[in-house]
Coordinates of C-alpha atoms in Angstrom, one line a residue:
X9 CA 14.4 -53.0 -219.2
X10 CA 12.1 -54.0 -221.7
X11 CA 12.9 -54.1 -225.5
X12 CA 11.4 -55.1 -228.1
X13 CA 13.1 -55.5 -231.7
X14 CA 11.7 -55.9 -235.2
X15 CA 13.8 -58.1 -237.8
X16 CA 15.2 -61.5 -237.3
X17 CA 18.6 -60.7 -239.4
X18 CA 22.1 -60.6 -238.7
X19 CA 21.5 -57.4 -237.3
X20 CA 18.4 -58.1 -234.9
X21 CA 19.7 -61.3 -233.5
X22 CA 23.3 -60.1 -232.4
X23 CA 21.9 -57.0 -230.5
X24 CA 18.9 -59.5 -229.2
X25 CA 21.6 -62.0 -228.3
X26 CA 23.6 -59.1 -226.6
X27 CA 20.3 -57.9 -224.4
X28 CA 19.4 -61.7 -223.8
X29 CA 22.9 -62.0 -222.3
X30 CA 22.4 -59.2 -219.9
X31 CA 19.1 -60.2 -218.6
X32 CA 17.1 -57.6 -220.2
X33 CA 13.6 -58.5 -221.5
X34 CA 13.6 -58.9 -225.1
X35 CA 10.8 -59.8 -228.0
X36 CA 11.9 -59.7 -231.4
X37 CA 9.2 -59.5 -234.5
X38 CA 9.9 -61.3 -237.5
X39 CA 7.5 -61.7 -240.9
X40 CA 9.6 -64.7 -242.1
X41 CA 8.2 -68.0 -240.1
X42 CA 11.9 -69.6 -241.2
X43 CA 13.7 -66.9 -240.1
X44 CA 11.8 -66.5 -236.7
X45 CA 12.4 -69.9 -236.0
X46 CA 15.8 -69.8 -236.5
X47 CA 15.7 -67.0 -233.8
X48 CA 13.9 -68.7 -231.6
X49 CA 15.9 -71.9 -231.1
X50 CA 18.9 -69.5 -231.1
X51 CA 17.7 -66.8 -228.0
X52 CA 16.3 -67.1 -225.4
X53 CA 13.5 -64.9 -225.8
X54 CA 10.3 -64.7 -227.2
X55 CA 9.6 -64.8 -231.0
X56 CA 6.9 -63.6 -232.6
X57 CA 5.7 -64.0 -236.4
X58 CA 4.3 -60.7 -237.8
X59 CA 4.6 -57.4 -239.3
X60 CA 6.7 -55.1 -237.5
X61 CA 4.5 -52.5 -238.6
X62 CA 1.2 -54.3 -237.6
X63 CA -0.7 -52.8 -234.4
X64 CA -1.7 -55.8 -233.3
X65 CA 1.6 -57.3 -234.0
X66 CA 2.8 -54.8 -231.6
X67 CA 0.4 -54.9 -228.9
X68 CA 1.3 -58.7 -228.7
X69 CA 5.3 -57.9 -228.4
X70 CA 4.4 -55.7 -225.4
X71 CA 5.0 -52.3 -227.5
X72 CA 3.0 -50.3 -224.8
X73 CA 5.4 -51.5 -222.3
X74 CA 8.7 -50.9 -224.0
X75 CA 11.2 -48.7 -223.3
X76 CA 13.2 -49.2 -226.1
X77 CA 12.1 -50.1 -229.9
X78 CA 14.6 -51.6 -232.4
X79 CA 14.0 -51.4 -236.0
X80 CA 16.4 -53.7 -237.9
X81 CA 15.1 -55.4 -240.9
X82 CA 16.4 -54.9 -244.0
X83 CA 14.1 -52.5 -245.6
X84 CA 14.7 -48.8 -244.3
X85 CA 11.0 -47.6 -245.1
X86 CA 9.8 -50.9 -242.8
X87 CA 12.0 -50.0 -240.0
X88 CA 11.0 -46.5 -239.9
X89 CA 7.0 -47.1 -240.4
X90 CA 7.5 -49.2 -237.2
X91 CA 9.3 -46.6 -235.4
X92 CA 6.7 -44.4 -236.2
X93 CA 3.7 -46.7 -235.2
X94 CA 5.5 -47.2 -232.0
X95 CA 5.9 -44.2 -231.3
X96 CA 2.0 -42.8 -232.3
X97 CA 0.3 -45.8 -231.1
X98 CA 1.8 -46.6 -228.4
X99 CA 4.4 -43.8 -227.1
X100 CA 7.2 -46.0 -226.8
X101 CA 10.1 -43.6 -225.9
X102 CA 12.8 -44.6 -227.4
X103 CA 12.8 -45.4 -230.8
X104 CA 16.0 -46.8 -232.9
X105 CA 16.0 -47.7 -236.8
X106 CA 18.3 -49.0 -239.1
X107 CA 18.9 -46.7 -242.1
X108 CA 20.6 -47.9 -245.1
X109 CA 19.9 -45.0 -247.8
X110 CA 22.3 -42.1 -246.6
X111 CA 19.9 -39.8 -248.8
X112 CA 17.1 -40.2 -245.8
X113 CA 19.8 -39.5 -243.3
X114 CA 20.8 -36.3 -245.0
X115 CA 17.5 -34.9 -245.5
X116 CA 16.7 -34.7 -241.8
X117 CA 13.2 -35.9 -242.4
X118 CA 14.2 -38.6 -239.8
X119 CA 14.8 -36.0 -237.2
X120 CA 11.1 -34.3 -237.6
X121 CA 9.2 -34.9 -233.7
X122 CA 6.0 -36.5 -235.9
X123 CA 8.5 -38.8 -237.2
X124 CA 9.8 -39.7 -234.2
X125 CA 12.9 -41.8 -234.6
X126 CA 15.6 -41.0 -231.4
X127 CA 19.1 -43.0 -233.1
X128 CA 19.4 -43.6 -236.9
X129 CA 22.5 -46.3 -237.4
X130 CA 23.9 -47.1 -241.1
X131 CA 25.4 -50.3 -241.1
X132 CA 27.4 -50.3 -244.2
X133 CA 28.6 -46.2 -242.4
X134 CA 29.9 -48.3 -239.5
X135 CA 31.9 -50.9 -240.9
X136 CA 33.4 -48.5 -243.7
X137 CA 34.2 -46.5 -240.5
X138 CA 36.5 -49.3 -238.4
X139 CA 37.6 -50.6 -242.2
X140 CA 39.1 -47.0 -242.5
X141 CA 40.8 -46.5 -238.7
X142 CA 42.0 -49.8 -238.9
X143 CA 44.0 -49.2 -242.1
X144 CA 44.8 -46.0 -240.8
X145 CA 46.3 -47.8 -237.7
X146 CA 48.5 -49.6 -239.6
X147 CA 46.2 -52.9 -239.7
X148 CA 48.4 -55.1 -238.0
X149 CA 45.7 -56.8 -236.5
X150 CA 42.3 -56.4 -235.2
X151 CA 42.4 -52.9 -233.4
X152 CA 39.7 -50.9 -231.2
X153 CA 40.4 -47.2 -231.3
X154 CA 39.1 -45.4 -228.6
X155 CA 38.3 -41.6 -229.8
X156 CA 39.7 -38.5 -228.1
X157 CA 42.1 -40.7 -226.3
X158 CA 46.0 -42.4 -227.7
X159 CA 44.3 -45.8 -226.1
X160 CA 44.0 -48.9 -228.4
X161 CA 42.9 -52.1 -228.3
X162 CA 44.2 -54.6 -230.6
X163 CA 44.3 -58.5 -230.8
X164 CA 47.6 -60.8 -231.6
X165 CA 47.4 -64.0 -233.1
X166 CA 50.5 -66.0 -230.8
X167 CA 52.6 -67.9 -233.4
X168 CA 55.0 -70.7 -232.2
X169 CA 58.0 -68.6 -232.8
X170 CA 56.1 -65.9 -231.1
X171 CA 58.2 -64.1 -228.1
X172 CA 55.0 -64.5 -226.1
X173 CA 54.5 -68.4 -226.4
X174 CA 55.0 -70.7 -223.2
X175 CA 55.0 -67.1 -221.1
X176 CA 53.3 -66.2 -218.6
X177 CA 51.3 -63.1 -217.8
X178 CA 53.0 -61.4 -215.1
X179 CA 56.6 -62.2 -216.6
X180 CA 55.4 -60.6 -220.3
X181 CA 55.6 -57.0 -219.5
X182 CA 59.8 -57.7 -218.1
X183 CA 60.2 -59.0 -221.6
X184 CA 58.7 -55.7 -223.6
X185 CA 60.0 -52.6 -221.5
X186 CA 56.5 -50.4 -222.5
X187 CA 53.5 -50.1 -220.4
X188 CA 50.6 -52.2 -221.4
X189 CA 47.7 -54.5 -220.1
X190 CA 47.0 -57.8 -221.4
X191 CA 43.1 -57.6 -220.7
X192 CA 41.7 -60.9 -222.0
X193 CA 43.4 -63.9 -223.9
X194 CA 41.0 -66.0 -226.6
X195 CA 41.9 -69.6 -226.2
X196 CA 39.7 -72.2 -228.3
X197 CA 37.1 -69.5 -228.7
X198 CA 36.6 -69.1 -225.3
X199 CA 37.6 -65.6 -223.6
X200 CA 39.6 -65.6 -220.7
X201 CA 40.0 -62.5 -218.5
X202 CA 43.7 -63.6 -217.1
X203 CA 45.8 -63.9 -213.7
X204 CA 49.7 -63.9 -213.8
X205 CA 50.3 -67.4 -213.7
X206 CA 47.9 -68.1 -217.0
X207 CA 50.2 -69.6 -219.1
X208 CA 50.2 -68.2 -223.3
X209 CA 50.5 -70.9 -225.9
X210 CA 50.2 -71.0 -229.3
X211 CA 47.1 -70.8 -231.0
X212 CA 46.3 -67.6 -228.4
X213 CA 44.7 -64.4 -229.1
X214 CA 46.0 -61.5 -226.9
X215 CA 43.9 -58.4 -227.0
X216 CA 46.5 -56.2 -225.4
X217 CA 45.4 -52.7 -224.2
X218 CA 48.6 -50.2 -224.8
X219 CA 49.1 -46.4 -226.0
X220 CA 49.4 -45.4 -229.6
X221 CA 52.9 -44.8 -229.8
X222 CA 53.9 -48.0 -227.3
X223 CA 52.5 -50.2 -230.1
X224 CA 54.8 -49.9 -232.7
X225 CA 57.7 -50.8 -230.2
X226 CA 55.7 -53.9 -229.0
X227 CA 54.6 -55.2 -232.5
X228 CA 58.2 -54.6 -233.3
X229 CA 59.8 -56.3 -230.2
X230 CA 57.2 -58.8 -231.2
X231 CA 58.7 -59.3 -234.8
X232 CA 56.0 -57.9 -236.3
X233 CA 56.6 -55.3 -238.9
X234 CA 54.8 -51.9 -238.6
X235 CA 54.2 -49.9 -242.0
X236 CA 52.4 -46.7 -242.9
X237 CA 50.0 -48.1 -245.5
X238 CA 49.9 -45.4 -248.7
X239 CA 48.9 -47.7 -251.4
X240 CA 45.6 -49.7 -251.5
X241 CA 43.6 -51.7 -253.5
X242 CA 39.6 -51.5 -252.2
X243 CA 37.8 -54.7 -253.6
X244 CA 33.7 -54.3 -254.1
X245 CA 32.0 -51.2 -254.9
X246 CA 29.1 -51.8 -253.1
X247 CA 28.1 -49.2 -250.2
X248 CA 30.7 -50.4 -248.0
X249 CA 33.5 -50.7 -250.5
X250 CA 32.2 -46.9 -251.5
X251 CA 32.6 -45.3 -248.3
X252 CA 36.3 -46.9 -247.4
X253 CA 37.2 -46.0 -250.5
X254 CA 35.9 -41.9 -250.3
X255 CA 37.0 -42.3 -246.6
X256 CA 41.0 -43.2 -247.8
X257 CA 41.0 -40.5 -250.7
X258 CA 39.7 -38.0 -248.3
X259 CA 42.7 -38.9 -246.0
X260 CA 44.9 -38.6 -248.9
X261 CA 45.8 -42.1 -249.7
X262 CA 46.6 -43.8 -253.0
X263 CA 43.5 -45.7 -254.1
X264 CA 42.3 -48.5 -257.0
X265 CA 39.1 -50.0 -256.5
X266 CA 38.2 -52.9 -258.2
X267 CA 34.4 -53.5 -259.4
X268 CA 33.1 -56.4 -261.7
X269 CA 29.7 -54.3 -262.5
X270 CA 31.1 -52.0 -265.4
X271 CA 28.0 -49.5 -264.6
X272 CA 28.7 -49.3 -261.0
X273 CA 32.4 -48.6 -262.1
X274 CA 31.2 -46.0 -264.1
X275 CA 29.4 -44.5 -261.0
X276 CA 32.1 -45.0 -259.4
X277 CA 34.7 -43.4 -261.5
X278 CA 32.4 -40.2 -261.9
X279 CA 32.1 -39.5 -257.7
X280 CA 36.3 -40.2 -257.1
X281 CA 38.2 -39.2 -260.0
X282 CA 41.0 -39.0 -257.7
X283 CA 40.8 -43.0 -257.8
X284 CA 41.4 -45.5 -260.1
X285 CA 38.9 -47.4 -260.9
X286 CA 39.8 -50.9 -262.4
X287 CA 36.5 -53.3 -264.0
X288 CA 37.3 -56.5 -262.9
X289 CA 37.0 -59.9 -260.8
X290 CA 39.5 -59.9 -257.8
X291 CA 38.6 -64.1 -258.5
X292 CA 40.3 -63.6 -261.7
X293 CA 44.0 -64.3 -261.6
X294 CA 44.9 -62.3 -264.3
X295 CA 44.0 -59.5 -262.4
X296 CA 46.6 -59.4 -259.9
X297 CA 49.1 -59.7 -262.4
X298 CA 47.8 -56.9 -264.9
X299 CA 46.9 -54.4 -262.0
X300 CA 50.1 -55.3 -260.4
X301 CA 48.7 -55.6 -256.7
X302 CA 51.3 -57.4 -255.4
X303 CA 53.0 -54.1 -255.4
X304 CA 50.4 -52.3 -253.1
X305 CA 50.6 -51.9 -249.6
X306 CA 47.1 -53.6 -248.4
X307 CA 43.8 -55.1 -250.1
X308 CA 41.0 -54.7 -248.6
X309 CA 38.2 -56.8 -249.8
X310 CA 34.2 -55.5 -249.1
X311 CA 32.3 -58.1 -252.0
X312 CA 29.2 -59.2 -250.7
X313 CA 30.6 -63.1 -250.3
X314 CA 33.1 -63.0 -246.9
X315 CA 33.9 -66.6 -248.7
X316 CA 36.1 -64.5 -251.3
X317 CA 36.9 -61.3 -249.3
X318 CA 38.9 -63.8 -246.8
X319 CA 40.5 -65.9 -250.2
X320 CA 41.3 -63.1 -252.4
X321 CA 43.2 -61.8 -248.9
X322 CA 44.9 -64.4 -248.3
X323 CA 45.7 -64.5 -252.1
X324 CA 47.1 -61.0 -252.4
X325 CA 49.3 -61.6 -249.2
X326 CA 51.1 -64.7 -251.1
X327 CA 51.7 -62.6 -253.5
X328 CA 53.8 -59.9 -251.3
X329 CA 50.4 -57.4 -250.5
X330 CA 51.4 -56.1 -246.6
X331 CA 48.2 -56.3 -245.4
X332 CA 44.3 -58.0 -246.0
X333 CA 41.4 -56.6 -244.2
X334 CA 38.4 -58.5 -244.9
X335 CA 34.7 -57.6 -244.8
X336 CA 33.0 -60.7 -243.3
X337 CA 29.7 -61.1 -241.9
X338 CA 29.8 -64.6 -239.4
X339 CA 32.1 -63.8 -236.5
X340 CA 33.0 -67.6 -236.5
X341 CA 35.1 -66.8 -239.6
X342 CA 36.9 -64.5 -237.5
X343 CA 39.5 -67.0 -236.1
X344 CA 39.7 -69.0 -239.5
X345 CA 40.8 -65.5 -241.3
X346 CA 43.2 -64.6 -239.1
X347 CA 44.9 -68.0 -238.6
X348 CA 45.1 -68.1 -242.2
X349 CA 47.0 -64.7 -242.3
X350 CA 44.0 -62.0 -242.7
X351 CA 45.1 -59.1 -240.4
X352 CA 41.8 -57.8 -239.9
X353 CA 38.1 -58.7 -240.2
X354 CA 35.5 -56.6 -239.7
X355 CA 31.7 -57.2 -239.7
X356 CA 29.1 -54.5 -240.2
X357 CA 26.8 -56.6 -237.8
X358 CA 29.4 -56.1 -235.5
X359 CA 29.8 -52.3 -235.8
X360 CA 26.1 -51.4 -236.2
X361 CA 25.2 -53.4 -233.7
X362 CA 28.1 -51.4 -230.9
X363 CA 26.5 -48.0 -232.2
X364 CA 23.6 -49.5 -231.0
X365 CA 24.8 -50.7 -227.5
X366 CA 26.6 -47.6 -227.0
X367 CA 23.3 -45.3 -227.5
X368 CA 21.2 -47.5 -225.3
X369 CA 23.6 -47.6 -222.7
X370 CA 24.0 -44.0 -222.3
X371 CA 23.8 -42.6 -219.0
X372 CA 27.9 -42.2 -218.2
X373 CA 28.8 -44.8 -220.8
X374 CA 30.7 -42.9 -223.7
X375 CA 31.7 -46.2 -226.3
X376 CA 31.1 -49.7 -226.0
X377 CA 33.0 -52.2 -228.5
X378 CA 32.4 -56.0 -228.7
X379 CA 34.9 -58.4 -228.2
X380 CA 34.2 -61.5 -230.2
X381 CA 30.5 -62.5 -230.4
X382 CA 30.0 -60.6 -227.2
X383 CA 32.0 -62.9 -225.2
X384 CA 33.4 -59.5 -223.8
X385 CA 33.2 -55.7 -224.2
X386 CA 35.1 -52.6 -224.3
X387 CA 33.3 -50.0 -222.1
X388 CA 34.1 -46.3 -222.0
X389 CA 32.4 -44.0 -219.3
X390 CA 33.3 -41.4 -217.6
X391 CA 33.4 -40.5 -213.8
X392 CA 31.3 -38.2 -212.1
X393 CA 29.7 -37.8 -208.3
X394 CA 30.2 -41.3 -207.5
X395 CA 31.7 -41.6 -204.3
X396 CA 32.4 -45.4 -205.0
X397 CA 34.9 -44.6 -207.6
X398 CA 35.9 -41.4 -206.8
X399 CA 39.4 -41.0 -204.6
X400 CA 39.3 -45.0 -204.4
X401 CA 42.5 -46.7 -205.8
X402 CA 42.0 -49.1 -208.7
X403 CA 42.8 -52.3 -206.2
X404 CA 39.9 -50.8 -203.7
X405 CA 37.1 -50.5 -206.6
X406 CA 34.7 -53.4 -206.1
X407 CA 34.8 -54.4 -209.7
X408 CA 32.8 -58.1 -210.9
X409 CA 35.2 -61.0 -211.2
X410 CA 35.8 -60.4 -214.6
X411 CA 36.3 -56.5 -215.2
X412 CA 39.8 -54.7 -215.7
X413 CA 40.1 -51.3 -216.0
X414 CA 42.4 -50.9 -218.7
X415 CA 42.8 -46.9 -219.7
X416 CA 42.3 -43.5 -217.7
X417 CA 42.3 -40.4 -219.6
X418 CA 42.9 -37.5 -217.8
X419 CA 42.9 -33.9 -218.7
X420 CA 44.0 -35.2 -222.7
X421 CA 46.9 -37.9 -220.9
X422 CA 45.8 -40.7 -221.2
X423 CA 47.0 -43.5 -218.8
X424 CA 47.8 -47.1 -218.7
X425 CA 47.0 -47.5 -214.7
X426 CA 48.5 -50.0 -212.1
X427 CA 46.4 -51.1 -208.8
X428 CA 47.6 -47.9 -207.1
X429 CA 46.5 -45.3 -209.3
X430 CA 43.9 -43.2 -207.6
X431 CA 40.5 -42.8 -209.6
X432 CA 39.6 -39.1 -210.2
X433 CA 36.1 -37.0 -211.3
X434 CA 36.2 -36.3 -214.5
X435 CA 38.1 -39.8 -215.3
X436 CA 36.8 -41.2 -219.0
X437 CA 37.7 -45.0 -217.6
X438 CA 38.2 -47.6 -220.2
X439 CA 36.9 -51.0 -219.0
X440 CA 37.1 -54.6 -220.4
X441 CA 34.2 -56.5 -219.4
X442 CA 33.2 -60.2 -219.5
X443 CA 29.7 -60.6 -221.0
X444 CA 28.2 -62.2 -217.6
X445 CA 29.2 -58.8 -215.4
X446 CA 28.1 -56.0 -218.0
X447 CA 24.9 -55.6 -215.4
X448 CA 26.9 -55.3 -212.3
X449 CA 29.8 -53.1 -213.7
X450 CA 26.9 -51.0 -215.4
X451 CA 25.3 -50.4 -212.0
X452 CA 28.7 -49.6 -210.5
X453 CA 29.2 -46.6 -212.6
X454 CA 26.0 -45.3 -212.8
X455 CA 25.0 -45.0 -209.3

């Protein structure tokens, strides 16, 4: 598969660092010469320094023999000039653009044929989007929702006082009477998809695949406490910040958001007046006191600098806040939050970047959600007329080294499945995948 994806950005490089990964062929197009050579001593691909927009730009990057286009800089107009030139000049077939301004989204000017633009993703739409399910879920930790199914994801941080330290694998699920899978465990930043005898210690991230309502009892048995989250505190009024915030009133939960920009407050005040809208810097001390967040069940901080959505987290949970979800945008900050008590992060490069993945995957493949810096992924897809799935038990499907299947749903149940459960059509499979077998589990299902 050939790709070829304009913008350098945080955006640009993850998805190019995905595709990279998987052995697709990828050229990215970027206009800064810094920026590109950044990129290039990061990927292994080729780089090239131009206009996305530029024909002969193009030509060079192999437009004519593209199947897929990325537009990801920055500027919407930019990515969607591109789209178009790719499209007109050079009838690339699938086009896909980053879209910032909602107003372009709504007017379905996008969707016109002449235009010719096939996926529109909104970054800042995304991340508000897992902000908002992971409060909803309680944000007890980082969690992957899958939709139309009780299935989650989540990560655990293993403290030393934690029941799972010093354990093994295959002896965890006699200590927590629920059903559940422990899929991979992050250890020193490197994933690990485990055996029974791996051996927990702390320091660990278990990304434990369970049901909805098995959860609570293992975050309990865990001695972690679960709470229904009513009261919140949305720092930043920026895009992001503006969608969580409409996305939690809408859901009817107690909202303040807190805004520095008096004008943007006043923007702000006039599209939620169900909200309280406080003018203020979360940096400010005096702030906590006066707006009395200590007494509000999470704080979930969506500024522009990660630097001070994970501090004024970790802030607000010293001062008895439940729960900190922070906006963050490098994914080696990840670990750092959460070992200094962040529940969540989330990253719109991240989420943007899945929406991507998932609508260039197609074919079976329903979701797909990355599991730290692509070291892994979630992968939904459903079954249907493969005879190498289909009637096989789970122990008889010739998965890679390195794929568990994790969740079945069937007919609305959905199913946490042991090596004897018999695979049926019509399945909607829930897979996690180590980076280095996406390709081969991909051409498993698809056949």
């Amino acid at each position: 598969m050939n790709i070829v994806i304009v913008g350098a950005g945080e955006v640009g490089t993850h998805i190019a660092s995905q595709l990279v990964a998987e052995q697709k062929d990828v050229v990215i197009i970027e206009k800064d010469p810094e920026s590109a050579a950044r990129a290039s001593s990061m990927l292994d691909c080729l780089v090239i320094t131009g206009e996305g927009s530029n024909v002969d730009t193009l030509e060079q990057a192999g437009a004519d023999k593209a199947d897929i286009f990325i537009a990801a800089t920055s500027i919407d107009e930019v990515n969607m000039i591109s789209c178009f030139v790719a499209g007109s000049t050079f009838n690339t077939p699938v086009k896909i653009a980053r879209v910032r301004n909602v107003d372009y989204m709504r007017t379905g000017l996008l969707k016109n044929a002449s235009i010719g633009i096939d996926y529109l993703v909104n970054p800042e739409i995304e991340a508000a989007f897992d902000i908002v399910q992971t409060v909803l879920h309680g944000a007890t930790s980082g969690i992957f929702a899958f939709q139309g199914t009780n299935a989650q994801l989540r990560d655990f941080l293993v403290k030393e006082e934690s029941l799972f330290n010093g354990v093994l694998v295959k002896d965890i699920r006699s200590l927590i009477d629920q059903n559940f899978i422990i899929a991979g465990v992050l250890r020193e930043e490197r994933l690990h998809i485990p055996h029974g005898d791996f051996k927990i210690i702390t320091g660990d991230h278990l990304y434990i695949a369970a049901l909805g309502k098995s959860f609570n009892k293992i975050l309990t048995r865990a001695g972690m406490t679960v709470d229904k989250l009513k009261r919140l505190v949305v720092v930043g009024g920026g895009l992001i910040g503006k969608h969580v915030a409409g996305m939690l009133i809408e859901d009817g939960k107690d909202v303040r958001i807190i805004e520095k920009d008096y004008e943007r407050c006043k923007e702000l005040s006039a599209l939620y007046p169900e909200a309280t809208v406080i003018n203020g810097n979360i940096s400010d001390r005096d702030v906590f006191e006066e707006e009395n967040i200590a007494y509000t069940d999470a704080i979930i901080t969506t500024t522009q600098s990660e630097e001070l959505n994970i501090l004024a987290g970790v802030y607000a949970k010293s001062k008895g806040v439940k729960r900190a979800v922070a906006l963050i945008d490098k994914l080696n900050y990840s670990t750092l939050a959460t070992n200094l008590g962040i529940d969540s992060c989330i990253s719109a490069k991240m989420s943007s970047g899945d929406a991507i993945l998932k609508f260039i995957r197609k074919g079976n493949i329903k979701n797909v959600y990355t599991i730290f810096e692509g070291q892994a992924e979630a992968i939904e897809f459903m079954v249907t007329h493969n005879k190498d799935i289909i009637g096989k038990k789970v122990m008889e499907l010739k998965l890679p080294e390195g794929c568990l299947i994790i969740t079945v749903q069937r007919h609305r149940k959905t199913i946490i499945p042991n090596g004897s459960f018999v695979i049926e059509e019509g399945d909607s499979i829930i897979a996690f995948v180590a980076h280095d077998v996406i390709s081969e589990l991909e051409a498993l299902i698809n056949k």
